[in-house]
Tab-separated table of C-alpha atoms in Angstrom:
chain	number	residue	atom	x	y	z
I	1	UNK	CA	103.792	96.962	78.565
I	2	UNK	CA	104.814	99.377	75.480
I	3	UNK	CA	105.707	102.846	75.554
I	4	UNK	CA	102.319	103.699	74.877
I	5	UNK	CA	100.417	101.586	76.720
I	6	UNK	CA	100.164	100.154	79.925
I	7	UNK	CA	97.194	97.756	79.474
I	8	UNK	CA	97.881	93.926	80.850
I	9	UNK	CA	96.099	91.108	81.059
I	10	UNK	CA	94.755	89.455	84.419
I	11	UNK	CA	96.909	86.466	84.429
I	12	UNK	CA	100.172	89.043	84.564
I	13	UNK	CA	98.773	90.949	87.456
I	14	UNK	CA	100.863	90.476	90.622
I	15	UNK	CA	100.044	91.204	94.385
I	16	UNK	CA	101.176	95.139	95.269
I	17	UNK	CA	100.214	96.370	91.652
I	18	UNK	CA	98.635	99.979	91.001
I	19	UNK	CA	96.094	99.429	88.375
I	20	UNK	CA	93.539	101.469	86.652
I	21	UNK	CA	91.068	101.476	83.971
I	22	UNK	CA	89.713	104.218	82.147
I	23	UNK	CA	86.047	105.538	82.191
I	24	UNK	CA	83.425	108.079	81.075
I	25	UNK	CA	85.121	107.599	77.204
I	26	UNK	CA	88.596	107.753	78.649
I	27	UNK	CA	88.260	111.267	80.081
I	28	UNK	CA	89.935	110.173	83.270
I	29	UNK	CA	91.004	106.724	85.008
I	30	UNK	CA	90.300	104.749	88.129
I	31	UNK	CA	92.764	104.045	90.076
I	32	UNK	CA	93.526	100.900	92.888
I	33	UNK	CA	95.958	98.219	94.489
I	34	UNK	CA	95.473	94.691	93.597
I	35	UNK	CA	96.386	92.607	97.432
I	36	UNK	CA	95.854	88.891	95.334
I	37	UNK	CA	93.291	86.398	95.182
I	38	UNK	CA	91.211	88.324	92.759
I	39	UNK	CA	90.735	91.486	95.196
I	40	UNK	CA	91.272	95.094	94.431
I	41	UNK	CA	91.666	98.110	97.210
I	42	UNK	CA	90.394	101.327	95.469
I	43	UNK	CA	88.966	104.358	97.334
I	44	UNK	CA	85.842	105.586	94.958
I	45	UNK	CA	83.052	108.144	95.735
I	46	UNK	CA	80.346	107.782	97.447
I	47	UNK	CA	76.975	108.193	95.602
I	48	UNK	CA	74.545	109.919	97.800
I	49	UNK	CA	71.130	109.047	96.089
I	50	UNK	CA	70.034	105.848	94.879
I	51	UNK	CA	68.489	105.681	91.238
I	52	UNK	CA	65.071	103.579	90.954
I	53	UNK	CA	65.850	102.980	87.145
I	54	UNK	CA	68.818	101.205	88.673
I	55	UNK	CA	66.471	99.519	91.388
I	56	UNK	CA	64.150	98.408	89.070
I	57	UNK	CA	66.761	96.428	86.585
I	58	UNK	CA	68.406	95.164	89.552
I	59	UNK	CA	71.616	96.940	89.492
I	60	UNK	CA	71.635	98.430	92.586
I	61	UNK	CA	72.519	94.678	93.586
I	62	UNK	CA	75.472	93.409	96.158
I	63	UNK	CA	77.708	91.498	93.760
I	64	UNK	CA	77.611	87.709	94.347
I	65	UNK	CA	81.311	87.075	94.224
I	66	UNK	CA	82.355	89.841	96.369
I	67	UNK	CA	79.385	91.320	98.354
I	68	UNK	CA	80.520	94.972	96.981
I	69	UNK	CA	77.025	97.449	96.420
I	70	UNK	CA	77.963	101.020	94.702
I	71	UNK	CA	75.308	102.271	96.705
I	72	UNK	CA	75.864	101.470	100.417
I	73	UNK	CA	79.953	100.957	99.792
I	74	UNK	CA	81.887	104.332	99.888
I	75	UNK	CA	85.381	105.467	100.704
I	76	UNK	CA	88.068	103.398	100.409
I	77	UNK	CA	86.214	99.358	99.571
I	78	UNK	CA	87.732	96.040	98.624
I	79	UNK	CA	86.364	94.126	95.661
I	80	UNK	CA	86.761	91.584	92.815
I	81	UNK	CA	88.634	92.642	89.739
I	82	UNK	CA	85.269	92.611	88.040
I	83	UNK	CA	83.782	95.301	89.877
I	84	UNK	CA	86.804	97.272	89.996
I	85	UNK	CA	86.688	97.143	86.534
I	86	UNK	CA	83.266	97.526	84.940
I	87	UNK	CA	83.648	96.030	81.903
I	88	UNK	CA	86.562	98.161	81.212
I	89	UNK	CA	90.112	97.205	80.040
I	90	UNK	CA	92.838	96.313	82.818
I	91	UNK	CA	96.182	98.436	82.971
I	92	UNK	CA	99.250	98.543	85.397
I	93	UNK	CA	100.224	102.113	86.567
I	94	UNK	CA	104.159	102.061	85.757
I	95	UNK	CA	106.745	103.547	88.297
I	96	UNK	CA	110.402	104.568	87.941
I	97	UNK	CA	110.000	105.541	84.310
I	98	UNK	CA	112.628	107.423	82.695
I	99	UNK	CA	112.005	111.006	80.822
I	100	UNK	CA	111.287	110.046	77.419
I	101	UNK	CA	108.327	107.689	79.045
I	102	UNK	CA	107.013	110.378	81.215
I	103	UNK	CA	107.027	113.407	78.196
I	104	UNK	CA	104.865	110.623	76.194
I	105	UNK	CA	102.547	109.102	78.263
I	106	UNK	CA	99.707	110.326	79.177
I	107	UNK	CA	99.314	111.404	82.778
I	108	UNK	CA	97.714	108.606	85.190
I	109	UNK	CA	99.657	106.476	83.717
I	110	UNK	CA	103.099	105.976	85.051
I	111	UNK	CA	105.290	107.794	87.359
I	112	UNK	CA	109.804	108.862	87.870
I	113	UNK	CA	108.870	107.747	91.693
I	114	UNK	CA	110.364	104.553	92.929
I	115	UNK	CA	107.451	102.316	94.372
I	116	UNK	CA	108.037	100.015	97.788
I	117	UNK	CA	107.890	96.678	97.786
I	118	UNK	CA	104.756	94.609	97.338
I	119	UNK	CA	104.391	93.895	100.721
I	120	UNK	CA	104.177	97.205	101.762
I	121	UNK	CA	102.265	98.450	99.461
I	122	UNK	CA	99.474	96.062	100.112
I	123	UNK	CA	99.862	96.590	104.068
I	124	UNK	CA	99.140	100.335	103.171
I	125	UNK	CA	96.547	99.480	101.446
I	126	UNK	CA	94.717	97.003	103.854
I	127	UNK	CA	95.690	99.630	106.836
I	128	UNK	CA	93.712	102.372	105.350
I	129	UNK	CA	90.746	99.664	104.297
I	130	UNK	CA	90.663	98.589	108.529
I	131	UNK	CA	91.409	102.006	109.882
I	132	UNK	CA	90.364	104.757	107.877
I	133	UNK	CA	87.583	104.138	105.120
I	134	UNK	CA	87.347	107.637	104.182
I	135	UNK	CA	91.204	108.432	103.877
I	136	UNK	CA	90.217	112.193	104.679
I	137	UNK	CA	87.340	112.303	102.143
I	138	UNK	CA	87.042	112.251	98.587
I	139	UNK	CA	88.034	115.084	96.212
I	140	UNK	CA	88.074	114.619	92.759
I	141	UNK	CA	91.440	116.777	92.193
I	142	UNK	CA	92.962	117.028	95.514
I	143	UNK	CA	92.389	113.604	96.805
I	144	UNK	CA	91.070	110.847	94.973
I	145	UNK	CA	91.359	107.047	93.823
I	146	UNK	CA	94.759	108.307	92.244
I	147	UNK	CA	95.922	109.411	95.180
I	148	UNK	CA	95.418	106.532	97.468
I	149	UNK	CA	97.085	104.610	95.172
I	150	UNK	CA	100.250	106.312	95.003
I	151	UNK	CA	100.022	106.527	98.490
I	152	UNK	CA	100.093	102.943	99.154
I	153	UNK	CA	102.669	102.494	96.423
I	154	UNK	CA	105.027	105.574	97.939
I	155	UNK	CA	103.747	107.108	100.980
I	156	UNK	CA	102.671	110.186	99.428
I	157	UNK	CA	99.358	110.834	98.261
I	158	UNK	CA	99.784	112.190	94.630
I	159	UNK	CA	97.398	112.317	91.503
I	160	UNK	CA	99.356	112.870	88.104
I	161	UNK	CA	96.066	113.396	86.202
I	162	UNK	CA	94.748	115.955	88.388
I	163	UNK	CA	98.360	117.526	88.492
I	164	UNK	CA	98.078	117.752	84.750
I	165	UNK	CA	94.456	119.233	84.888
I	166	UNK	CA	95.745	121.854	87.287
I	167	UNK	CA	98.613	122.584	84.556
I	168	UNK	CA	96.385	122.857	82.362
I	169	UNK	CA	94.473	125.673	83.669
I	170	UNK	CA	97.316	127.695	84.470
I	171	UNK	CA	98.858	127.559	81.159
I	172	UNK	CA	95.929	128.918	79.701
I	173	UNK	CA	95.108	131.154	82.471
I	174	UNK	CA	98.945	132.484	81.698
I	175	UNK	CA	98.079	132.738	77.602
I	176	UNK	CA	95.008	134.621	78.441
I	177	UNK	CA	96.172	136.573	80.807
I	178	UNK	CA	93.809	139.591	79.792
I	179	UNK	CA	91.250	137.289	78.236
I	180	UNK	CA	92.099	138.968	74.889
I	181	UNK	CA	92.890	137.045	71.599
I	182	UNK	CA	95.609	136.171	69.776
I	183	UNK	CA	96.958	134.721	66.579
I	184	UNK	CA	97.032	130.768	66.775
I	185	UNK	CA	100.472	130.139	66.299
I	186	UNK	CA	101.750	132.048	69.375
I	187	UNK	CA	98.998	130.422	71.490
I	188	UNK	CA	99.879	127.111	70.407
I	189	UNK	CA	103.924	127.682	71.331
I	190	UNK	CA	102.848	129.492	74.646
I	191	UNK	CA	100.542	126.252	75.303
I	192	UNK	CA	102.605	123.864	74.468
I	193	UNK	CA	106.118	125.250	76.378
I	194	UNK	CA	103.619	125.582	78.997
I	195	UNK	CA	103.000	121.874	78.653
I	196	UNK	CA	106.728	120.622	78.489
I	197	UNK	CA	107.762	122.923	81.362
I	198	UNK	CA	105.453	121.537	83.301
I	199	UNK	CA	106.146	117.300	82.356
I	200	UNK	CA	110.009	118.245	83.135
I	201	UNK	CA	109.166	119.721	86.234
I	202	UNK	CA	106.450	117.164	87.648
I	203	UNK	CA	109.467	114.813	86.770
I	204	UNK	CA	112.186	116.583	88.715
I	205	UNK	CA	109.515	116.410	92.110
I	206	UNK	CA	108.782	112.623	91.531
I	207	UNK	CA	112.140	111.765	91.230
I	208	UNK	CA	112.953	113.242	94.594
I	209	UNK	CA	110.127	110.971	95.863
I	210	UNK	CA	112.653	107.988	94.407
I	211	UNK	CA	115.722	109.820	96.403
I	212	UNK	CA	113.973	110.090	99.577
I	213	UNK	CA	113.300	106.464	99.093
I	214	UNK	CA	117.008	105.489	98.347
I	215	UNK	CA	118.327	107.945	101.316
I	216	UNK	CA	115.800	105.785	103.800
I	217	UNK	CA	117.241	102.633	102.469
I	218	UNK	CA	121.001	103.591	102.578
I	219	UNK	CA	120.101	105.254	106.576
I	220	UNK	CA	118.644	101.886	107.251
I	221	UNK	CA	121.575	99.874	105.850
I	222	UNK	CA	124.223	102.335	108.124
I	223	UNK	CA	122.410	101.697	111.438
I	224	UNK	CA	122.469	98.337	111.117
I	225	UNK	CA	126.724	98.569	110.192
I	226	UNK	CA	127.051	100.263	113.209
């Protein structure tokens, strides 16, 4: 993967991965764990209505390689890459990135925490499939594919694009206070400090998610000393 993009091809995908592909023109990404043997955990949104033009061309079909219908399958699902996919391009969500990384890539894309190991990320991932299909209900900011994600790959639920989306508001809820107008320049420094500040400090709170990690490990590794 480069520094600006995290896009891989299927044959380096590896059990415990977080992957994601964009959609809707790249305005936001979908997010899931890949467990092996061509099968992808992802938590998506249930559609409520079905669509007869859909009916009618025969979309609204189970697939034949996985049985997965976007109609009748909500909440958290396991599928083939394919579906997971729709005909979109296949990246790997990168963890433990250092600063310069996280200032330039776009958010969704990588992450300062430290993930678990494979094994536990894909027991997460197949707990929440047996046990809890909804994983509290679907929110596009506050809990979504994103967050389940992380969460298997952590232990904390976390969304980095919708963290940046709710950023974004507030910086220009902050350089509008008064919903009067300014000269560009200004507005583009306030924005754009308002940006930074908040990459640095979305940085600083992931990387405590890699200390708690390390702390766990060393408290483990003392208990068994003694």
């Amino acid at each position: 993967m480069g520094l600006l993009s995290n896009r891989i091809e299927r044959s380096e995908l590896k059990k415990g991965d977080h992957i994601y592909c964009y959609r809707k023109a790249h305005t936001f990404s979908h997010h899931g764990i890949y467990v092996g043997n061509d099968r992808v955990i992802h938590f998506r949104k249930s559609k409520k209505k079905h669509n007869p033009i859909r009916t009618v061309l025969g979309r609204n079909k189970s697939c034949g390689e996985c049985g997965y219908n976007r109609i009748e399958d909500k909440g958290i699902v396991k599928t083939c890459v394919d579906c997971f996919l729709k005909h979109h391009r296949l990246f790997r969500f990168e963890y433990k990135v250092g600063v310069t990384e996280a200032m330039v890539k776009r958010s969704g894309t990588c992450s300062a925490a430290s993930p678990d190991l494979a094994e536990v990320v894909i027991q997460r991932a197949n707990d929440e499939l047996k046990n809890n299909k909804e994983f509290g209900g679907y929110d596009f900011v506050e809990n979504n594919c994103e967050c389940f994600a992380f969460y298997c790959t952590t232990g904390i639920p976390r969304s980095t694009q919708a963290n940046a989306f709710k950023d974004a508001i507030q910086n220009v809820r902050k350089t509008f206070p008064t919903g009067e107008h300014h000269s560009p320049k200004p507005i583009f420094e306030s924005l754009l400090k308002g940006y930074l500040d908040d990459k640095i400090r979305r940085f600083n709170e992931e990387s405590l998610i890699n200390k708690k990690n390390d702390d766990d490990d060393d408290d483990d590794g003392s208990d068994q000393d003694e």
